[in-house]
Every structure is written in C-alpha cells, then in structure tokens.
Amino acid sequence: MAEEYFKKALTLSRDIGHKCYELKCLCNLSVMKLLQFDTKEACSFLFQSIEVFDTLRGSLKDSDQFKTSFLEEHGASPYKLLSQLLSKTGKLEDALYVEELRRARGLAELMAAWYSVEEPISGNPKSWCDIQNIVSKERSPACLYISVGEKDVRYWILKATGAILFTEKEVSLEKNVETGLVPDLDQFFTKSFRGLGNLPEQNCEDRSLDNTESMLLHYENRALLRDCHDNHVKKNLDLCNKIILAPVADLLKEPEMIIVPDSSLYQVPFAVLIDKGGKYLSQFSKFRIVPFLTTLKLIQDSPPEYHTQTDALIVGDPEVGEVIYKGRRMIITSLPCARKGAEILGRLLGVKPLIGEHASKQAVLQAIHSIRSEGIIGIARAFLGSGARSVLAAQWALDDAATEKFMTCFYKHLYRGESASESLNETRKWMRNNGFEDVSK
C-alpha cells in the first residue's frame, strides 16, 4: 500500500514539475525496495534520485555556497546508500565513483572554472572513467580512500599499477556515559578531537572571534581540563588506530600515499596515528590528504603555465583594528609571532611580505583551531577553489616557537624544489630530532 502511494506521489511530482518532491519520493521508494531486499530496484531509484539532484543543483547556477549547503541537507543520503549497495554487490569502482560524486561536485565545479578545463565528474554512469588512472599519474604509489557509515567503515586501496583493493569493517562503539546511547561512527570521529592540542594563551597567539566571556572562562578552565582532555584524546586515538590503520596495514606497504578521508574524519590527526609497531604514521609514510581524487585530476589537467613558478605572496599579522562582530565592537589584536614568521620567510624567499597596515582585511582568517565545522578542509577548500595546488594548515593550536621553526624548515625544503609532501615529511623528521617530540605542540 505504501509503495503504491509513493509511486502515485512520484507521478504527480513529475507531472507538476516539482523536483524536490520527486527527489523525496525516489529516496523513499529506494528505502522501501531495500526493506523488500530488492537491491536492483533500489539501485534504480537511487540512480534516478541522483539524476534529479543534479538537475536541482544546476538550477542554483553559480552559487557555490547554496550548492554546498543544498548537498549537505538533501543530497548526501542517496549517494551514500547507492555507494554502499554497489560495494556490497561487488561493483567496487562504481561505488568509489559515487563516493567521488558525493564529495566533489561543488569544489570540482569551482576548480574547473578556475583552470578553464572541463569538469571531470558527472552523474551520468556512461561518463564514468577509470578512477585509478588518477593515482597512476601521481608520485604516490598508493591511495587510501575511506568512507564512514553509521556502523561500518569501507576502505579502497588504489595502487599505481591500477589495482583496486577493498575491505570493510563493522565497528561497535561503547555507550556514551552521559546519554547511555551508542554514537554513530561519524559523530564519534567529528567530536573526538575538538580542541586537540589546547595550549596556554601565552604560548599560542589567538585571533579567533569566539565570544569574549566564553573565552575568558575557557582559559580559566583550560589548565584544569587539559589532563582529562589528553587522556580522552589518547583513548580516542587508540580507537582510531584500530578503526583506520589496523584493517589496511597489511594492504599498504608503500612509503608514500594519498589519503582521501570522509568528511567526518577531517578532525582526525592522521600524522599521530600509531601502527602496531609503535611508530607514528608520519614516521614511516609520506602522505598527503585530499578531499577527493578529482582534486588531483583537475590539477593534472590544468595548463602548465597556470601556476606561477617564480613569485611568492607572504601575508602575516594584518592590521585589522576595530571591527563589529555580532553587534559588538572588538579590537583585533596584533600577532607579533606571525609577523616575525612572515619576515623570516620573506628573507628566505627574497620577497617583501605584506604585514601590518600593508595587508588588507581580506587576508584575515580566523585562527585555524577556532573552526568548528569543516575544520582545515573548510580553509583548504577555499584555497583549492581559488586555484591553489596544495594547502598546508595545522589541525590544532601550535606553540608559536614551534611554528616558527616548522615554517622556516618547511620553506627551506620547498625552496630547494622538493614537493610539498616531501618538504613536510623532512620537516617532521627535523622537528622530532630537535627537541619537538611532542606532536601536539
């Protein structure tokens, strides 16, 4: 009976041209078919829902912000469900491509426009290409692609040879002590590492725009909470080691790789995950994190002359002064350590940095550790969408002295012609060997 009503509603929504209702009806029918164990029909309705969703996104024209929020609110579910069904039926490459569709559409359009190339991703299955070819064109010999469900994690390992390995893991988390509920995996990953690496205010300049009163209370309680928080983080890191690294440890032996995490993993500090031998991931593997593989393809297909090889722009400690934020006047303080860092890099690269009054307000970003939603991926997305090839950002608050040493070492390697991932790996080694063993600082 319910199926009959959904099909009538689908017909009516198509007759009146109401795409949102059509999308909802198709999603409902796909779920109903799953409950009837009719996988073939469920996939058919899901493919149709993605096609309708593409039409809706197209009607938003060039509004990237609306497209992104629309996908988050309406579009993620059918993509996730279809990818799961395809992987369970052995169509691993198709399942991976659907994952790319879910993650890539908005940013892929932005990047394609910047590079003046054709958008390489489409909802039409007939246009789907060999996604493993993207990895074969990179220096990294392997790629770990991770998708997180409510109770399971799926892993694709793409080799430069073109081989695709796949495995999945069912995960049962403990009940939340406060709520008595078992959290979904995406909730666990999203919330587990908020505030990682909290440091005393005097050790870390902070220009975030959090509520002033809340921040005062935050700093008063920070020292008291740090030990408890560190124990909590360690427990969560141990669990992440078991969920993320352990299932694929025997499949990933390469010294360099690309990691494509699901959005709920954006807060996970991959560099400090530990293998069964007790080594940090950053100690035995050079790795890059990308939001999706299409990012790499767009950069691969961009014209050689697009990215300048000669100039550098360095911005540090912009003079902002008084601003109105949430109806209140605030004085944005200066960042002496950021200014010093910009000056050091300017001397290293032979470029005059934009600092103080010479840096425009448009260059000002909130402190990275104040970002609450997409984290560093949110910042990386903005730069990648504007044509950057790579973005280096911290996942937690860092000691100012350590930051100065880190950036100086990193840019020395980059200036010598080493890649960003090679420079980062060498800088990590140098930091560990020169008194900065604590990765949270």
Coordinates of C-alpha atoms in Angstrom, one line a residue:
M1 CA 0.0 0.0 0.0
A2 CA 2.7 2.5 1.0
E3 CA 4.7 1.7 -2.2
E4 CA 1.6 2.4 -4.3
Y5 CA 1.1 5.8 -2.6
F6 CA 4.8 6.7 -3.1
K7 CA 4.6 5.8 -6.8
K8 CA 1.5 8.0 -7.2
A9 CA 3.2 10.8 -5.4
L10 CA 6.2 10.4 -7.8
T11 CA 4.0 10.6 -10.8
L12 CA 2.2 13.7 -9.5
S13 CA 5.5 15.4 -8.7
R14 CA 6.8 14.8 -12.2
D15 CA 3.5 16.0 -13.7
I16 CA 3.7 19.3 -11.9
G17 CA 7.5 19.6 -12.3
H18 CA 8.3 19.7 -8.6
K19 CA 11.8 18.3 -8.4
C20 CA 12.2 18.4 -4.6
Y21 CA 9.1 16.2 -4.1
E22 CA 10.3 14.0 -6.9
L23 CA 13.7 13.6 -5.1
K24 CA 12.0 12.7 -1.8
C25 CA 9.7 10.1 -3.5
L26 CA 12.6 8.4 -5.2
C27 CA 14.5 8.2 -2.0
N28 CA 11.5 6.8 -0.1
L29 CA 11.0 4.2 -2.8
S30 CA 14.6 3.2 -2.8
V31 CA 14.5 2.6 1.0
M32 CA 11.3 0.6 0.6
K33 CA 12.9 -1.6 -2.0
L34 CA 15.8 -2.2 0.3
L35 CA 13.4 -3.4 3.0
Q36 CA 12.0 -5.8 0.4
F37 CA 15.5 -7.0 -0.3
D38 CA 15.1 -5.8 -3.9
T39 CA 18.6 -4.4 -4.5
K40 CA 18.3 -4.0 -8.2
E41 CA 15.2 -1.8 -8.0
A42 CA 16.7 0.1 -5.0
C43 CA 19.7 1.0 -7.1
S44 CA 17.5 2.1 -10.0
F45 CA 15.6 4.5 -7.8
L46 CA 18.8 5.8 -6.3
F47 CA 20.3 6.5 -9.7
Q48 CA 17.2 8.4 -10.6
S49 CA 17.4 10.4 -7.4
I50 CA 21.0 11.4 -8.2
E51 CA 19.9 12.5 -11.7
V52 CA 17.1 14.6 -10.2
F53 CA 19.5 16.0 -7.6
D54 CA 21.9 17.1 -10.4
T55 CA 19.1 18.9 -12.1
L56 CA 18.3 20.8 -8.9
R57 CA 21.9 21.7 -8.3
G58 CA 22.1 23.0 -11.8
S59 CA 19.2 25.4 -11.1
L60 CA 21.3 27.0 -8.4
K61 CA 23.6 28.4 -11.2
D62 CA 26.9 29.7 -9.9
S63 CA 26.1 29.9 -6.2
D64 CA 28.7 27.6 -4.7
Q65 CA 27.5 28.3 -1.1
F66 CA 24.0 27.3 -1.9
K67 CA 25.1 24.2 -3.8
T68 CA 27.3 23.1 -0.9
S69 CA 24.5 23.6 1.7
F70 CA 21.9 22.0 -0.6
L71 CA 24.0 18.9 -1.0
E72 CA 24.6 18.6 2.8
E73 CA 20.8 19.0 3.5
H74 CA 19.3 16.9 0.7
G75 CA 21.8 15.1 -1.4
A76 CA 24.2 13.1 0.8
S77 CA 21.9 10.3 1.7
P78 CA 21.2 8.8 -1.7
Y79 CA 24.8 8.9 -2.7
K80 CA 25.9 7.2 0.5
L81 CA 23.2 4.5 0.2
L82 CA 24.0 3.8 -3.5
S83 CA 27.7 3.6 -2.9
Q84 CA 27.1 1.0 -0.1
L85 CA 24.8 -1.0 -2.3
L86 CA 27.3 -1.0 -5.2
S87 CA 30.2 -2.1 -3.0
K88 CA 28.1 -4.9 -1.5
T89 CA 27.2 -6.2 -5.0
G90 CA 30.9 -6.2 -6.0
K91 CA 30.8 -3.1 -8.2
L92 CA 33.7 -1.5 -6.3
E93 CA 34.8 1.0 -8.9
D94 CA 31.3 2.3 -9.4
A95 CA 30.8 2.5 -5.6
L96 CA 34.0 4.6 -5.5
Y97 CA 32.9 6.9 -8.3
V98 CA 29.6 7.5 -6.4
E99 CA 31.6 8.5 -3.4
E100 CA 33.5 11.0 -5.5
L101 CA 30.2 12.4 -6.8
R102 CA 29.0 13.0 -3.3
R103 CA 32.2 14.7 -2.2
A104 CA 33.4 16.5 -5.2
R105 CA 30.7 18.3 -7.1
G106 CA 30.8 21.8 -5.7
L107 CA 34.6 22.2 -5.4
A108 CA 35.2 20.4 -8.7
E109 CA 33.0 23.0 -10.5
L110 CA 34.9 25.8 -8.8
M111 CA 38.3 24.4 -9.7
A112 CA 37.3 23.5 -13.3
A113 CA 36.2 27.1 -13.8
W114 CA 39.5 28.5 -12.4
Y115 CA 41.6 26.1 -14.6
S116 CA 39.3 26.6 -17.6
V117 CA 39.0 22.9 -18.1
E118 CA 36.0 20.6 -18.5
E119 CA 34.5 19.4 -15.2
P120 CA 35.7 15.7 -15.0
I121 CA 32.9 14.4 -12.9
S122 CA 29.3 13.7 -13.9
G123 CA 26.2 11.9 -12.5
N124 CA 25.8 10.0 -15.8
P125 CA 27.2 6.5 -15.3
K126 CA 28.1 6.3 -19.0
S127 CA 30.6 9.0 -18.5
W128 CA 32.4 7.3 -15.6
C129 CA 36.1 6.8 -16.3
D130 CA 38.8 4.7 -14.7
I131 CA 39.3 6.5 -11.5
Q132 CA 42.5 4.6 -10.7
N133 CA 44.3 6.4 -13.5
I134 CA 44.4 9.5 -11.4
V135 CA 46.6 7.7 -8.8
S136 CA 48.9 6.3 -11.5
K137 CA 49.8 9.8 -12.7
E138 CA 50.9 10.9 -9.2
R139 CA 54.2 10.4 -7.4
S140 CA 52.5 8.5 -4.6
P141 CA 52.3 4.7 -5.4
A142 CA 49.1 4.2 -3.4
C143 CA 45.9 5.8 -2.2
L144 CA 43.8 5.0 0.8
Y145 CA 40.1 6.1 0.2
I146 CA 37.9 5.9 3.3
S147 CA 34.1 6.0 3.6
V148 CA 32.4 6.1 7.0
G149 CA 28.9 4.8 7.6
E150 CA 26.8 4.7 10.8
K151 CA 28.2 1.4 11.9
D152 CA 30.9 0.5 9.4
V153 CA 33.9 1.8 7.5
R154 CA 34.8 0.9 3.9
Y155 CA 38.3 1.2 2.5
W156 CA 39.5 1.3 -1.1
I157 CA 43.3 0.9 -1.7
L158 CA 44.2 2.1 -5.1
K159 CA 47.6 1.1 -6.4
A160 CA 49.6 3.0 -9.1
T161 CA 49.5 -0.3 -11.1
G162 CA 45.8 0.2 -11.5
A163 CA 44.8 -2.5 -9.0
I164 CA 41.9 -1.7 -6.6
L165 CA 41.7 -3.5 -3.2
F166 CA 38.7 -3.3 -1.0
T167 CA 37.8 -4.2 2.5
E168 CA 35.3 -3.1 5.1
K169 CA 34.9 -3.3 8.9
E170 CA 31.9 -3.4 11.2
V171 CA 32.5 -1.2 14.2
S172 CA 30.7 -1.3 17.6
L173 CA 31.4 1.7 19.9
E174 CA 30.8 1.8 23.6
K175 CA 27.8 3.6 25.0
N176 CA 28.1 7.3 25.9
V177 CA 28.4 7.5 29.7
E178 CA 26.2 10.6 29.8
T179 CA 23.5 9.7 27.3
G180 CA 23.5 5.9 27.5
L181 CA 23.4 5.8 23.7
V182 CA 25.8 4.3 21.3
P183 CA 27.1 7.1 19.0
D184 CA 27.3 6.7 15.2
L185 CA 30.8 6.5 13.8
D186 CA 30.6 9.8 12.0
Q187 CA 29.5 11.5 15.3
F188 CA 32.4 9.8 17.1
F189 CA 35.0 11.0 14.6
T190 CA 33.6 14.5 14.3
K191 CA 33.5 15.2 18.1
S192 CA 36.5 13.2 19.4
F193 CA 39.3 15.6 18.5
R194 CA 37.8 19.0 19.0
G195 CA 40.2 21.2 20.9
L196 CA 43.1 18.9 20.3
G197 CA 46.4 20.5 21.4
N198 CA 44.9 23.2 23.6
L199 CA 47.8 25.4 24.8
P200 CA 48.2 28.2 27.3
E201 CA 47.3 31.6 25.7
Q202 CA 50.8 33.0 26.2
N203 CA 52.2 30.1 24.1
C204 CA 49.8 30.5 21.2
E205 CA 48.5 33.7 19.6
D206 CA 44.8 33.5 19.1
R207 CA 42.8 35.9 16.9
S208 CA 39.6 33.9 16.8
L209 CA 36.3 35.6 17.2
D210 CA 34.7 33.5 19.9
N211 CA 32.5 35.1 22.5
T212 CA 34.9 37.1 24.8
E213 CA 33.2 36.0 28.0
S214 CA 33.2 32.4 27.0
M215 CA 36.9 32.6 26.0
L216 CA 37.8 34.0 29.5
L217 CA 36.0 31.1 31.2
H218 CA 37.7 28.8 28.7
Y219 CA 41.2 30.0 29.5
E220 CA 40.5 29.8 33.3
N221 CA 39.4 26.2 33.0
R222 CA 41.8 25.2 30.3
A223 CA 44.7 24.1 32.6
L224 CA 42.2 22.1 34.8
L225 CA 40.7 20.3 31.8
R226 CA 43.9 19.6 29.9
D227 CA 45.0 16.4 31.7
C228 CA 41.5 15.0 31.5
H229 CA 41.2 16.0 27.8
D230 CA 44.6 14.5 27.0
N231 CA 43.5 11.1 28.4
H232 CA 40.3 11.3 26.4
V233 CA 42.2 12.1 23.2
K234 CA 44.6 9.2 23.8
K235 CA 41.8 6.8 24.2
N236 CA 40.2 8.0 21.0
L237 CA 43.5 7.9 19.2
D238 CA 43.9 4.2 20.2
L239 CA 40.4 3.5 18.9
C240 CA 41.2 5.4 15.6
N241 CA 44.3 3.3 15.2
K242 CA 42.1 0.1 15.4
I243 CA 39.5 1.5 13.0
I244 CA 41.6 3.3 10.4
L245 CA 45.1 1.8 10.3
A246 CA 44.8 -1.8 11.5
P247 CA 42.3 -3.0 8.8
V248 CA 44.5 -1.9 6.0
A249 CA 48.0 -2.3 7.5
D250 CA 48.8 -5.4 5.5
L251 CA 47.5 -3.8 2.3
L252 CA 49.5 -0.6 2.5
K253 CA 53.3 -1.2 2.4
E254 CA 54.2 1.8 0.3
P255 CA 56.4 4.5 1.9
E256 CA 54.2 7.3 0.3
M257 CA 50.5 7.5 -0.2
I258 CA 47.5 9.7 -0.7
I259 CA 44.7 9.6 1.9
V260 CA 41.1 10.6 1.0
P261 CA 39.2 10.7 4.2
D262 CA 35.4 11.0 4.6
S263 CA 34.2 14.4 5.9
S264 CA 33.7 13.0 9.4
L265 CA 37.4 12.2 9.5
Y266 CA 38.6 15.8 8.8
Q267 CA 39.3 16.3 12.5
V268 CA 41.3 13.1 12.9
P269 CA 45.1 13.8 13.3
F270 CA 46.4 11.2 10.8
A271 CA 50.0 12.1 11.4
V272 CA 49.9 10.9 15.0
L273 CA 48.1 7.6 14.4
I274 CA 50.3 4.7 15.6
D275 CA 50.9 1.4 13.8
K276 CA 51.2 -1.9 15.6
G277 CA 55.0 -1.4 15.8
G278 CA 54.5 1.8 17.9
K279 CA 55.5 4.3 15.1
Y280 CA 53.6 7.4 14.1
L281 CA 52.1 7.3 10.6
S282 CA 54.2 10.4 9.8
Q283 CA 57.4 8.4 10.8
F284 CA 57.0 5.6 8.3
S285 CA 54.9 7.2 5.5
K286 CA 54.9 10.3 3.5
F287 CA 51.3 11.1 2.9
R288 CA 49.0 13.8 1.5
I289 CA 45.4 14.4 2.4
V290 CA 43.0 15.4 -0.3
P291 CA 39.2 15.9 0.0
F292 CA 38.6 13.8 -3.2
L293 CA 40.6 12.4 -6.1
T294 CA 39.0 14.7 -8.6
T295 CA 41.1 17.5 -7.0
L296 CA 44.2 15.8 -8.3
K297 CA 42.8 15.2 -11.8
L298 CA 41.9 18.9 -12.2
I299 CA 45.4 19.9 -11.2
Q300 CA 46.8 17.3 -13.5
D301 CA 44.7 18.6 -16.4
S302 CA 45.4 22.3 -15.7
P303 CA 47.5 24.2 -18.2
P304 CA 51.3 24.1 -17.4
E305 CA 51.5 27.9 -17.4
Y306 CA 48.6 28.3 -14.9
H307 CA 50.7 28.0 -11.8
T308 CA 53.5 30.6 -11.4
Q309 CA 56.9 29.2 -10.7
T310 CA 58.7 32.4 -9.7
D311 CA 56.7 34.6 -7.4
A312 CA 55.5 34.2 -3.8
L313 CA 52.9 36.1 -1.7
I314 CA 53.5 36.2 2.0
V315 CA 50.9 37.8 4.3
G316 CA 51.4 38.0 8.1
D317 CA 49.8 39.9 11.0
P318 CA 47.3 42.0 9.0
E319 CA 46.4 45.2 10.8
V320 CA 42.6 44.9 11.4
G321 CA 41.9 47.2 14.3
E322 CA 38.3 47.7 15.4
V323 CA 35.5 45.6 14.0
I324 CA 31.9 45.0 14.7
Y325 CA 31.2 41.3 15.4
K326 CA 27.7 40.0 16.4
G327 CA 26.7 43.6 17.3
R328 CA 29.7 44.3 19.5
R329 CA 32.8 46.4 18.9
M330 CA 36.0 44.5 19.2
I331 CA 39.7 45.3 18.9
I332 CA 41.5 42.7 16.9
T333 CA 45.0 42.4 18.4
S334 CA 48.2 42.1 16.6
L335 CA 50.1 38.9 16.1
P336 CA 53.9 39.6 16.7
C337 CA 54.9 36.0 16.1
A338 CA 53.0 35.8 12.9
R339 CA 54.7 39.0 11.8
K340 CA 58.1 37.6 12.7
G341 CA 57.4 34.4 10.8
A342 CA 56.4 36.3 7.7
E343 CA 59.6 38.4 7.8
I344 CA 61.7 35.2 8.2
L345 CA 60.0 33.6 5.1
G346 CA 60.4 36.9 3.2
R347 CA 64.1 36.9 3.7
L348 CA 64.4 33.2 2.9
L349 CA 62.4 33.6 -0.4
G350 CA 63.6 37.1 -1.3
V351 CA 60.1 38.5 -1.2
K352 CA 58.8 41.5 0.7
P353 CA 55.9 40.3 2.9
L354 CA 52.6 42.1 3.3
I355 CA 52.4 42.8 7.1
G356 CA 50.6 45.2 9.4
E357 CA 48.9 48.0 7.5
H358 CA 50.1 46.7 4.2
A359 CA 48.0 43.6 4.5
S360 CA 44.3 44.0 3.6
K361 CA 41.4 42.9 5.8
Q362 CA 40.5 40.3 3.1
A363 CA 43.6 38.4 4.0
V364 CA 42.5 37.9 7.6
L365 CA 41.4 34.4 8.6
Q366 CA 40.2 33.2 11.9
A367 CA 42.7 31.1 13.9
I368 CA 42.5 27.6 12.4
H369 CA 41.7 26.0 15.7
S370 CA 38.5 28.1 16.1
I371 CA 36.9 26.5 13.1
R372 CA 34.1 24.2 14.2
S373 CA 32.5 22.6 11.2
E374 CA 34.8 21.6 8.2
G375 CA 38.0 22.3 10.1
I376 CA 41.1 22.7 8.0
I377 CA 39.3 21.2 5.0
G378 CA 37.0 24.3 5.0
I379 CA 40.0 26.5 4.7
A380 CA 41.7 24.2 2.2
R381 CA 38.5 24.1 0.1
A382 CA 38.6 27.9 -0.2
F383 CA 42.2 28.0 -1.4
L384 CA 41.8 25.0 -3.7
G385 CA 38.7 26.5 -5.2
S386 CA 40.8 29.7 -5.9
G387 CA 43.5 27.8 -7.8
A388 CA 46.0 26.7 -5.2
R389 CA 47.7 23.3 -5.8
S390 CA 48.1 22.5 -2.2
V391 CA 47.4 23.9 1.3
L392 CA 49.4 23.4 4.5
A393 CA 47.4 24.0 7.7
A394 CA 47.5 22.9 11.3
Q395 CA 44.8 20.7 12.8
W396 CA 45.3 22.0 16.3
A397 CA 46.7 25.0 18.2
L398 CA 50.5 25.1 18.0
D399 CA 53.2 26.7 20.1
D400 CA 54.4 29.9 18.5
A401 CA 58.1 29.0 18.8
A402 CA 57.5 25.6 17.3
T403 CA 55.5 27.1 14.5
E404 CA 58.4 29.5 13.6
K405 CA 60.9 26.6 13.5
F406 CA 58.5 24.4 11.5
M407 CA 57.7 27.0 8.8
T408 CA 61.3 28.0 8.4
C409 CA 62.4 24.4 7.9
F410 CA 59.4 23.6 5.6
Y411 CA 60.0 26.5 3.3
K412 CA 63.8 25.8 3.1
H413 CA 63.0 22.4 1.6
L414 CA 60.2 23.8 -0.6
Y415 CA 62.6 26.5 -1.9
R416 CA 65.1 23.8 -2.9
G417 CA 62.5 22.3 -5.3
E418 CA 61.1 19.5 -3.2
S419 CA 57.4 18.8 -3.3
A420 CA 55.1 19.9 -0.5
S421 CA 54.7 16.4 0.8
E422 CA 58.5 15.8 0.7
S423 CA 59.1 19.1 2.5
L424 CA 56.5 18.3 5.1
N425 CA 57.9 14.9 5.8
E426 CA 61.5 16.2 6.1
T427 CA 60.3 19.0 8.4
R428 CA 58.5 16.5 10.7
K429 CA 61.8 14.5 10.9
W430 CA 63.8 17.6 11.8
M431 CA 61.3 18.7 14.4
R432 CA 61.3 15.3 16.1
N433 CA 65.1 15.3 16.2
N434 CA 65.5 18.8 17.5
G435 CA 63.5 18.9 20.7
F436 CA 59.9 18.9 19.4
E437 CA 59.0 15.3 20.0
D438 CA 55.5 16.2 21.4
V439 CA 53.4 16.2 18.2
S440 CA 50.6 18.2 19.9
K441 CA 53.0 21.2 20.2

